[in-house]
mmCIF file with all atom_site columns, C-alpha atoms in Angstrom:
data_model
loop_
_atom_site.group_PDB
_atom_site.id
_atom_site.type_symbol
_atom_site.label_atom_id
_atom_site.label_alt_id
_atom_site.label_comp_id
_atom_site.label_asym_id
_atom_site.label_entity_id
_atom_site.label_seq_id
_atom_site.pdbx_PDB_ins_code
_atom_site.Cartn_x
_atom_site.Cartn_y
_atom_site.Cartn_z
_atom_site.occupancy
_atom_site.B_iso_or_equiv
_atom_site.pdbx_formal_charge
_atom_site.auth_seq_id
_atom_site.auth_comp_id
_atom_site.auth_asym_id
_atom_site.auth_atom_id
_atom_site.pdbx_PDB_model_num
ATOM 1   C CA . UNK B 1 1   ? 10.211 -8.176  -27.610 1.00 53.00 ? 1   UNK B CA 1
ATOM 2   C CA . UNK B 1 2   ? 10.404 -11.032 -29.391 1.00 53.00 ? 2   UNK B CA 1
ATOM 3   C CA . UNK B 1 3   ? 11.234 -14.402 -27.454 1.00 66.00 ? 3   UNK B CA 1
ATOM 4   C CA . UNK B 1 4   ? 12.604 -17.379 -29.449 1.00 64.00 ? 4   UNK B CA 1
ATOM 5   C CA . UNK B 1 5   ? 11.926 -20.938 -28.523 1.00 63.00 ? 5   UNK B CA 1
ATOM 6   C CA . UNK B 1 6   ? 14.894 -22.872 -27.475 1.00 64.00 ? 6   UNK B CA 1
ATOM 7   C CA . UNK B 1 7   ? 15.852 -25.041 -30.936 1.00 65.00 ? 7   UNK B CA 1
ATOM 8   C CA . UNK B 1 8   ? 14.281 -21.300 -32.860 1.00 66.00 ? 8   UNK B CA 1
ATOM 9   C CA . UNK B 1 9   ? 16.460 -20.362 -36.006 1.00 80.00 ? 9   UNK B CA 1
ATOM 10  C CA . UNK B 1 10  ? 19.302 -18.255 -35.959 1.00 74.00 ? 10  UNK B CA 1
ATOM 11  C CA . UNK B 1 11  ? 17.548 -15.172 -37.406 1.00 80.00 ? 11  UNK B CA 1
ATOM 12  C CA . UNK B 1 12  ? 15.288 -15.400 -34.701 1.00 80.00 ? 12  UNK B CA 1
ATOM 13  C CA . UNK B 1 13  ? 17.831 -15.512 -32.162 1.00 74.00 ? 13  UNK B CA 1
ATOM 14  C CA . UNK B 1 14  ? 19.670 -12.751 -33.484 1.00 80.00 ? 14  UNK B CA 1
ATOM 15  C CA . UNK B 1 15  ? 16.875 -10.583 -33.583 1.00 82.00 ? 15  UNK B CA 1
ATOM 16  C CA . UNK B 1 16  ? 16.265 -11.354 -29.440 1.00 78.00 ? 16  UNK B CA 1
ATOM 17  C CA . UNK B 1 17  ? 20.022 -10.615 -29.085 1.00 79.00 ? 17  UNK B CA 1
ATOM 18  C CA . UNK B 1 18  ? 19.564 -7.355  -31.291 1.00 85.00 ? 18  UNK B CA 1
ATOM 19  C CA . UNK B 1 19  ? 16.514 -5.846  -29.184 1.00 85.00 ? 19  UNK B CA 1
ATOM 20  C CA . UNK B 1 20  ? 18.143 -7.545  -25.441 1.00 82.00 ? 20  UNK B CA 1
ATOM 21  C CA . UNK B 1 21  ? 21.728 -5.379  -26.554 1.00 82.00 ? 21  UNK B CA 1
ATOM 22  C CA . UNK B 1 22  ? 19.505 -2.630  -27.694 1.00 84.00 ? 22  UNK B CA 1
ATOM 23  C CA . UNK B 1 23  ? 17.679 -2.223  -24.899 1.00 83.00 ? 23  UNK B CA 1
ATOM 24  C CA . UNK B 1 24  ? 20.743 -2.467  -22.708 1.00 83.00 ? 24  UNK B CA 1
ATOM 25  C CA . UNK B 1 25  ? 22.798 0.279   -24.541 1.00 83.00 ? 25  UNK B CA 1
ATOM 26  C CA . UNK B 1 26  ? 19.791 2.416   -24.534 1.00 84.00 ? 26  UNK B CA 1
ATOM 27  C CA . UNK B 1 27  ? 19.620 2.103   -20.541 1.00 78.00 ? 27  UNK B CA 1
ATOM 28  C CA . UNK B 1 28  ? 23.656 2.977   -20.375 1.00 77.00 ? 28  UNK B CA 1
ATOM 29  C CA . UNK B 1 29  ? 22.903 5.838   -22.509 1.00 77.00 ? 29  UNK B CA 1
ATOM 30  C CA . UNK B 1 30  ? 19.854 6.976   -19.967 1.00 72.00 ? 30  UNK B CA 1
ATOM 31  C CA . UNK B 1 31  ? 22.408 6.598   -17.344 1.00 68.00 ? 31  UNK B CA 1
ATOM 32  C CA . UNK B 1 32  ? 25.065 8.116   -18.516 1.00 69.00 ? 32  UNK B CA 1
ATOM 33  C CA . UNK B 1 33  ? 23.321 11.034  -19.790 1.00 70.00 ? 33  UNK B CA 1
ATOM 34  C CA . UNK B 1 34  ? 21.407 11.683  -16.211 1.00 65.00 ? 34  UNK B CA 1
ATOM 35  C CA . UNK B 1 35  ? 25.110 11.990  -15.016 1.00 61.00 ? 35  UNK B CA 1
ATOM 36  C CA . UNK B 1 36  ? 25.905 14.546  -17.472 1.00 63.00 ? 36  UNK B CA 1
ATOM 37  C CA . UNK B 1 37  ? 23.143 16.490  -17.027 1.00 63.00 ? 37  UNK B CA 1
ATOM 38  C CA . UNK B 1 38  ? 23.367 16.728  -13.392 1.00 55.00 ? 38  UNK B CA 1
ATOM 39  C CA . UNK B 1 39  ? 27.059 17.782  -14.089 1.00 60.00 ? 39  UNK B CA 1
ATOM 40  C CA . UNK B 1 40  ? 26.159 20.260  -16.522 1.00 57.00 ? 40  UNK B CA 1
ATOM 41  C CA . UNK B 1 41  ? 29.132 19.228  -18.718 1.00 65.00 ? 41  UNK B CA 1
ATOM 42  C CA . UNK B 1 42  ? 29.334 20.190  -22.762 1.00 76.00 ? 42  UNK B CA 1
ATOM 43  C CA . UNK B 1 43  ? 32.188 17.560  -23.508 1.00 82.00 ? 43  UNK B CA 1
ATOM 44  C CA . UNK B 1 44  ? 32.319 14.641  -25.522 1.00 83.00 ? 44  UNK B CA 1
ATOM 45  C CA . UNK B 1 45  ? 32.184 11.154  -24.299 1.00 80.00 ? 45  UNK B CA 1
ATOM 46  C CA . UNK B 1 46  ? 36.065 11.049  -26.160 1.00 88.00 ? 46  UNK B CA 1
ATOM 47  C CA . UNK B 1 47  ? 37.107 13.975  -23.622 1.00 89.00 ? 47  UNK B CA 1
ATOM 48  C CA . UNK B 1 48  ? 35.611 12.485  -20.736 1.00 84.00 ? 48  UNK B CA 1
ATOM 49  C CA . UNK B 1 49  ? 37.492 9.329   -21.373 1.00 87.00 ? 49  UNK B CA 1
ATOM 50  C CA . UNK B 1 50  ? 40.585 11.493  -21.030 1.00 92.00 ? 50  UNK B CA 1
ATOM 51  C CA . UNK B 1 51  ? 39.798 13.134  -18.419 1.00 91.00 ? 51  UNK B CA 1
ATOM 52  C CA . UNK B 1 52  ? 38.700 9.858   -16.666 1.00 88.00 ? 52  UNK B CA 1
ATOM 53  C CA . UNK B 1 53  ? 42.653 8.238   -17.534 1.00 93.00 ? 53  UNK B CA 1
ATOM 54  C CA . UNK B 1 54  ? 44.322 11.740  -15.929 1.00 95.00 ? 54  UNK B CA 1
ATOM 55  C CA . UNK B 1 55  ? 42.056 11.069  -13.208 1.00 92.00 ? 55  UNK B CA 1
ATOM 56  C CA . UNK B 1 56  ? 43.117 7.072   -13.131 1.00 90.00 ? 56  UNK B CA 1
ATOM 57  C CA . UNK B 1 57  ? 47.176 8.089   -12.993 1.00 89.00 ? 57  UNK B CA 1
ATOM 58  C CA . UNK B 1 58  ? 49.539 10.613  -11.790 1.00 81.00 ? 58  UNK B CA 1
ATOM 59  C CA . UNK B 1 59  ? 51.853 12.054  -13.740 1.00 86.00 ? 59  UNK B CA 1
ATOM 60  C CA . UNK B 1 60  ? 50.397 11.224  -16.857 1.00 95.00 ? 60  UNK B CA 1
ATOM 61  C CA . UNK B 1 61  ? 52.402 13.319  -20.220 1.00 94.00 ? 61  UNK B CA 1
ATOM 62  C CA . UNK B 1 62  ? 51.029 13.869  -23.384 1.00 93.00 ? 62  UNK B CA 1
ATOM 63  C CA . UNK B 1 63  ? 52.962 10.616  -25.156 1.00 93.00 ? 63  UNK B CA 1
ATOM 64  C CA . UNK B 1 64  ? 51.223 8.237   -22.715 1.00 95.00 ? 64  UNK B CA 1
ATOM 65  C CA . UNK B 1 65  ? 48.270 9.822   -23.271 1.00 95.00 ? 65  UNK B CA 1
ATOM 66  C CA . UNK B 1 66  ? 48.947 9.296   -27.029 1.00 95.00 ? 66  UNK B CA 1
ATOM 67  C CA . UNK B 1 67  ? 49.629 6.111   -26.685 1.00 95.00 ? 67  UNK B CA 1
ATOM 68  C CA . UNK B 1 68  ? 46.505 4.769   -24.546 1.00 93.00 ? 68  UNK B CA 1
ATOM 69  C CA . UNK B 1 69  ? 44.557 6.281   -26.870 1.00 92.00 ? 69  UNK B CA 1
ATOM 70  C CA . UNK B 1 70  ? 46.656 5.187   -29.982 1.00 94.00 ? 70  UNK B CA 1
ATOM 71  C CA . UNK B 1 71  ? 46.454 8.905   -31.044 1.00 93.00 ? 71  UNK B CA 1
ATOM 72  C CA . UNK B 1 72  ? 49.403 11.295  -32.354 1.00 94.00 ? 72  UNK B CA 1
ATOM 73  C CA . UNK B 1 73  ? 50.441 13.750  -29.988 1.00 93.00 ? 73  UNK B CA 1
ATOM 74  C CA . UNK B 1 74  ? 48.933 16.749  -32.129 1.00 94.00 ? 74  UNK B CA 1
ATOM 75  C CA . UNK B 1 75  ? 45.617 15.290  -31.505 1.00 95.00 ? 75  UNK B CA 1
ATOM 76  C CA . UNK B 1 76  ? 46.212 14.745  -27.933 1.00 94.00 ? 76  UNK B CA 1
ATOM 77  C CA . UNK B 1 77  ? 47.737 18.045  -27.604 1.00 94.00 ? 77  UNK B CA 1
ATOM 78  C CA . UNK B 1 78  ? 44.610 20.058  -29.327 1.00 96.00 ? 78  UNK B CA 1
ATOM 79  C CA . UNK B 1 79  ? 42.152 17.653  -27.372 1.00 95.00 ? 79  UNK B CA 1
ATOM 80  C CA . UNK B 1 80  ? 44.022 19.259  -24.213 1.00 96.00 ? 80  UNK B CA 1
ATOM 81  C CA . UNK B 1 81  ? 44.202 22.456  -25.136 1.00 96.00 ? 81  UNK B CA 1
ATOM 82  C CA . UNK B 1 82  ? 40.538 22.826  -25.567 1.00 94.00 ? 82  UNK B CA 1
ATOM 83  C CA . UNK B 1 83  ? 40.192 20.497  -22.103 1.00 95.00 ? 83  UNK B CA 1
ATOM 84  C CA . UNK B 1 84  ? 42.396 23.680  -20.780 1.00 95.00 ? 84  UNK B CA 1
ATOM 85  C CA . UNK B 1 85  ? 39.889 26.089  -21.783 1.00 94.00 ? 85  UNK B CA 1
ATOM 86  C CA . UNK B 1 86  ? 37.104 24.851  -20.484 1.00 91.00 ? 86  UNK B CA 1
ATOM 87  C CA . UNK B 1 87  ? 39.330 24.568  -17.262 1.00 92.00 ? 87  UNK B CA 1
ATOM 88  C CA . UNK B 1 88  ? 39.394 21.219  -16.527 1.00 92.00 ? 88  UNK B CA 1
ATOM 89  C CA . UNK B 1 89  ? 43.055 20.861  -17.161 1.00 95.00 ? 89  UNK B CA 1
ATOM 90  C CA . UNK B 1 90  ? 46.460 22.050  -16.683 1.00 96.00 ? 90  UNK B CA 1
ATOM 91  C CA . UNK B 1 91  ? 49.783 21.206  -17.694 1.00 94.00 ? 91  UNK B CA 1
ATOM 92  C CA . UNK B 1 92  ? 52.817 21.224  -15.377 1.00 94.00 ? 92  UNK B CA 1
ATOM 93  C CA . UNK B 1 93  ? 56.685 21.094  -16.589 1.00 92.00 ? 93  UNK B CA 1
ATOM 94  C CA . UNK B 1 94  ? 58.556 18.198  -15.257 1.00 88.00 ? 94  UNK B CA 1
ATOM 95  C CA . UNK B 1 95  ? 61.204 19.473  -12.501 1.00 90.00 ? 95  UNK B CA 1
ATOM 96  C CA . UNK B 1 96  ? 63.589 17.055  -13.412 1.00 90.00 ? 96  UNK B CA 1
ATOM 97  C CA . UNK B 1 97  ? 62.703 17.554  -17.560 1.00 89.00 ? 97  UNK B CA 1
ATOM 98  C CA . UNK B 1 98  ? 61.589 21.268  -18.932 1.00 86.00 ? 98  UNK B CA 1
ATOM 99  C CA . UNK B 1 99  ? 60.996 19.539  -22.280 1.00 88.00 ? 99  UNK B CA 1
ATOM 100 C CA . UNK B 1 100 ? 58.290 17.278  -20.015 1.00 90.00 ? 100 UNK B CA 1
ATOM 101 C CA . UNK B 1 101 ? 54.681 18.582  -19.005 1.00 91.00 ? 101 UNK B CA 1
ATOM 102 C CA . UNK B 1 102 ? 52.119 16.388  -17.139 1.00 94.00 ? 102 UNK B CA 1
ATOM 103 C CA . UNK B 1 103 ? 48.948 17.096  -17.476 1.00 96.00 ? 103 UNK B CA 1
ATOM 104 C CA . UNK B 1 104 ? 46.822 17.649  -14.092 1.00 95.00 ? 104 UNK B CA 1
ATOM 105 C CA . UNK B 1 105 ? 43.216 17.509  -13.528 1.00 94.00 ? 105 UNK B CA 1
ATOM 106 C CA . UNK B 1 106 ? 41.506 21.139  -11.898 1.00 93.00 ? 106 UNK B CA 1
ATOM 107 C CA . UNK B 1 107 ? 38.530 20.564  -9.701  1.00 91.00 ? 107 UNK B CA 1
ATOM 108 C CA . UNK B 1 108 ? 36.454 21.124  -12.773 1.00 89.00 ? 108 UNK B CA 1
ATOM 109 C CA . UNK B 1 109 ? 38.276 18.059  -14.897 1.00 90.00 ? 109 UNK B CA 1
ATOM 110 C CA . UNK B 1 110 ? 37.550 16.028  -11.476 1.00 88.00 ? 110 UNK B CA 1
ATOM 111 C CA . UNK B 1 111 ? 34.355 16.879  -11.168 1.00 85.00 ? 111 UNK B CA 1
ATOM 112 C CA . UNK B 1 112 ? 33.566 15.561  -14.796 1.00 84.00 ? 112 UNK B CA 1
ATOM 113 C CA . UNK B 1 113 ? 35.788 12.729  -14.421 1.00 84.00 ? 113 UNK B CA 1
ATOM 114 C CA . UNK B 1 114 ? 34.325 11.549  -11.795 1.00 81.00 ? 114 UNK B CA 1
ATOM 115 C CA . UNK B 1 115 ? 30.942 12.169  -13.137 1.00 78.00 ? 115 UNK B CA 1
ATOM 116 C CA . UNK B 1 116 ? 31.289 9.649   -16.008 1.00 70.00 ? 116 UNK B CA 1
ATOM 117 C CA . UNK B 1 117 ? 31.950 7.151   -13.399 1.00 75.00 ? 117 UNK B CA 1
ATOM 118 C CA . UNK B 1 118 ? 28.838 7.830   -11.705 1.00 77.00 ? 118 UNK B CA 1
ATOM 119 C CA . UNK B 1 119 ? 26.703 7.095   -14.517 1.00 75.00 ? 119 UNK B CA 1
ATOM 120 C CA . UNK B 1 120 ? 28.256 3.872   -15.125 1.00 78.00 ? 120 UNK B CA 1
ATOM 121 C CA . UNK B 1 121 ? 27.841 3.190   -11.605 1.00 83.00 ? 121 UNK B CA 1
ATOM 122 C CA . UNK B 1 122 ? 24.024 3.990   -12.059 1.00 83.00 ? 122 UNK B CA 1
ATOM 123 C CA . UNK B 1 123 ? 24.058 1.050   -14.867 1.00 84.00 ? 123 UNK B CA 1
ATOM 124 C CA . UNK B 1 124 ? 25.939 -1.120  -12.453 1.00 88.00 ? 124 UNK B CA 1
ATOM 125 C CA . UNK B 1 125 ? 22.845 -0.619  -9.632  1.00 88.00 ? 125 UNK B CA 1
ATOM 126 C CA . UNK B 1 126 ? 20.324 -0.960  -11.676 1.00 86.00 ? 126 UNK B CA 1
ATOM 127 C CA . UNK B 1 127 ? 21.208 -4.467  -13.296 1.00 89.00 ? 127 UNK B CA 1
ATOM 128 C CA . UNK B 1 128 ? 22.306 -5.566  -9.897  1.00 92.00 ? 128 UNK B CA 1
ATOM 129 C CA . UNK B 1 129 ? 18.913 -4.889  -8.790  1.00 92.00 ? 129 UNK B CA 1
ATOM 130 C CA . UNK B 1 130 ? 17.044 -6.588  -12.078 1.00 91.00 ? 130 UNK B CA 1
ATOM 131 C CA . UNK B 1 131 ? 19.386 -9.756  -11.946 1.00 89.00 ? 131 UNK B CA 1
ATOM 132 C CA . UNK B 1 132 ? 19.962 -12.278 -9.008  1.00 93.00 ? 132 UNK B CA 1
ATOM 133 C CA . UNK B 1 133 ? 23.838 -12.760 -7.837  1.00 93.00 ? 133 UNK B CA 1
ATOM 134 C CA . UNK B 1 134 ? 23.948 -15.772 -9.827  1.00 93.00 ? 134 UNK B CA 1
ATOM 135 C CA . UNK B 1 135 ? 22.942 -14.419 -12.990 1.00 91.00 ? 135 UNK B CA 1
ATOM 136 C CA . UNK B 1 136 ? 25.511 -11.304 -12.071 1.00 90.00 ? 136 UNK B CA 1
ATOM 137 C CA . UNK B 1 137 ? 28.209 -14.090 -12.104 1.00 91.00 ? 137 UNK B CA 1
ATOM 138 C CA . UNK B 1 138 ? 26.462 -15.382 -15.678 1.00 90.00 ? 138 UNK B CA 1
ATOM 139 C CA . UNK B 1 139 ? 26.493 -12.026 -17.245 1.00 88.00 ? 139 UNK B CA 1
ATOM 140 C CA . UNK B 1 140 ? 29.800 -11.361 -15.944 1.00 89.00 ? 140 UNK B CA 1
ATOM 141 C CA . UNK B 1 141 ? 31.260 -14.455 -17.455 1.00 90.00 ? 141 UNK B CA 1
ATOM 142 C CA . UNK B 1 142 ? 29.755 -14.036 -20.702 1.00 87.00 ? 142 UNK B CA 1
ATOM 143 C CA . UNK B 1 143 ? 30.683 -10.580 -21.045 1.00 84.00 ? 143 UNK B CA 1
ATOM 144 C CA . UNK B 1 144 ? 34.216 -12.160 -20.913 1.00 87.00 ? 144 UNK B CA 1
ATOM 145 C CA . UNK B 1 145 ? 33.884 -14.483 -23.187 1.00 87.00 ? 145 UNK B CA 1
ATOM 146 C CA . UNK B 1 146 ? 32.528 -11.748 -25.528 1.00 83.00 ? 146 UNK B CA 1
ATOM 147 C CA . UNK B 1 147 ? 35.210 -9.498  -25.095 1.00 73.00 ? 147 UNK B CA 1
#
């Protein structure tokens, strides 16, 4: 890795902040890709985002969905429908409106939900044991200011 002087150009800055980024995206990819294979799951990181919102609320429909996502409901509803068949969801008609379904996690779409978070949750231990609690609170508050 290449370490830049304080006062170093810009280019040579850049390039640290390239391969320090790299390096961390590569070691959330490690982690979240241990999680999926010790799940055994075949779906892609946009499914398991949806699955991870169901998960997140009750009584979710297919509009919100659509709408956290900033999808149309056709997409959401063929994203769904193959989440069905691989069993990790079901829909439900509202009680109070037929023309309403929710959408309902199955142990399966729980299991993989859940799954995702444990990955991230390996990236959160591992830079909490690289970094002191005070650079935690640094990274944290950059991260912010980033976003």
């Amino acid at each position: 890795m290449v370490r830049c002087l304080i006062g170093a150009s810009m280019a040579c800055r850049r390039q640290d902040l390239i391969q320090a980024l790299g390096h961390l995206m590569t070691l959330g990819t490690h982690c979240n890709d241990a999680a999926k294979d010790e799940c055994r799951t075949m779906l892609t990181q946009r499914q398991v985002e949806c699955l991870h919102i169901i998960d997140e609320r009750q009584n979710i429909t297919f509009s919100d969905l659509a709408h956290t996502f900033s999808l149309s409901k056709p997409t959401i509803t063929e994203m769904i429908d193959k989440l069905s068949d691989q069993g990790c969801v079901v829909r439900e008609k509202s009680q109070q409106d037929r023309r309403v379904s929710y959408i309902r996690l199955t142990e399966k779409g729980e299991a993989a939900a859940r799954c995702e978070q444990r990955g991230k949750m390996q990236l959160i231990y591992h830079i909490e044991s690289s970094l002191t609690d005070d650079e935690i609170d640094l990274l944290i508050e950059l991260l912010q200011k980033v976003h």
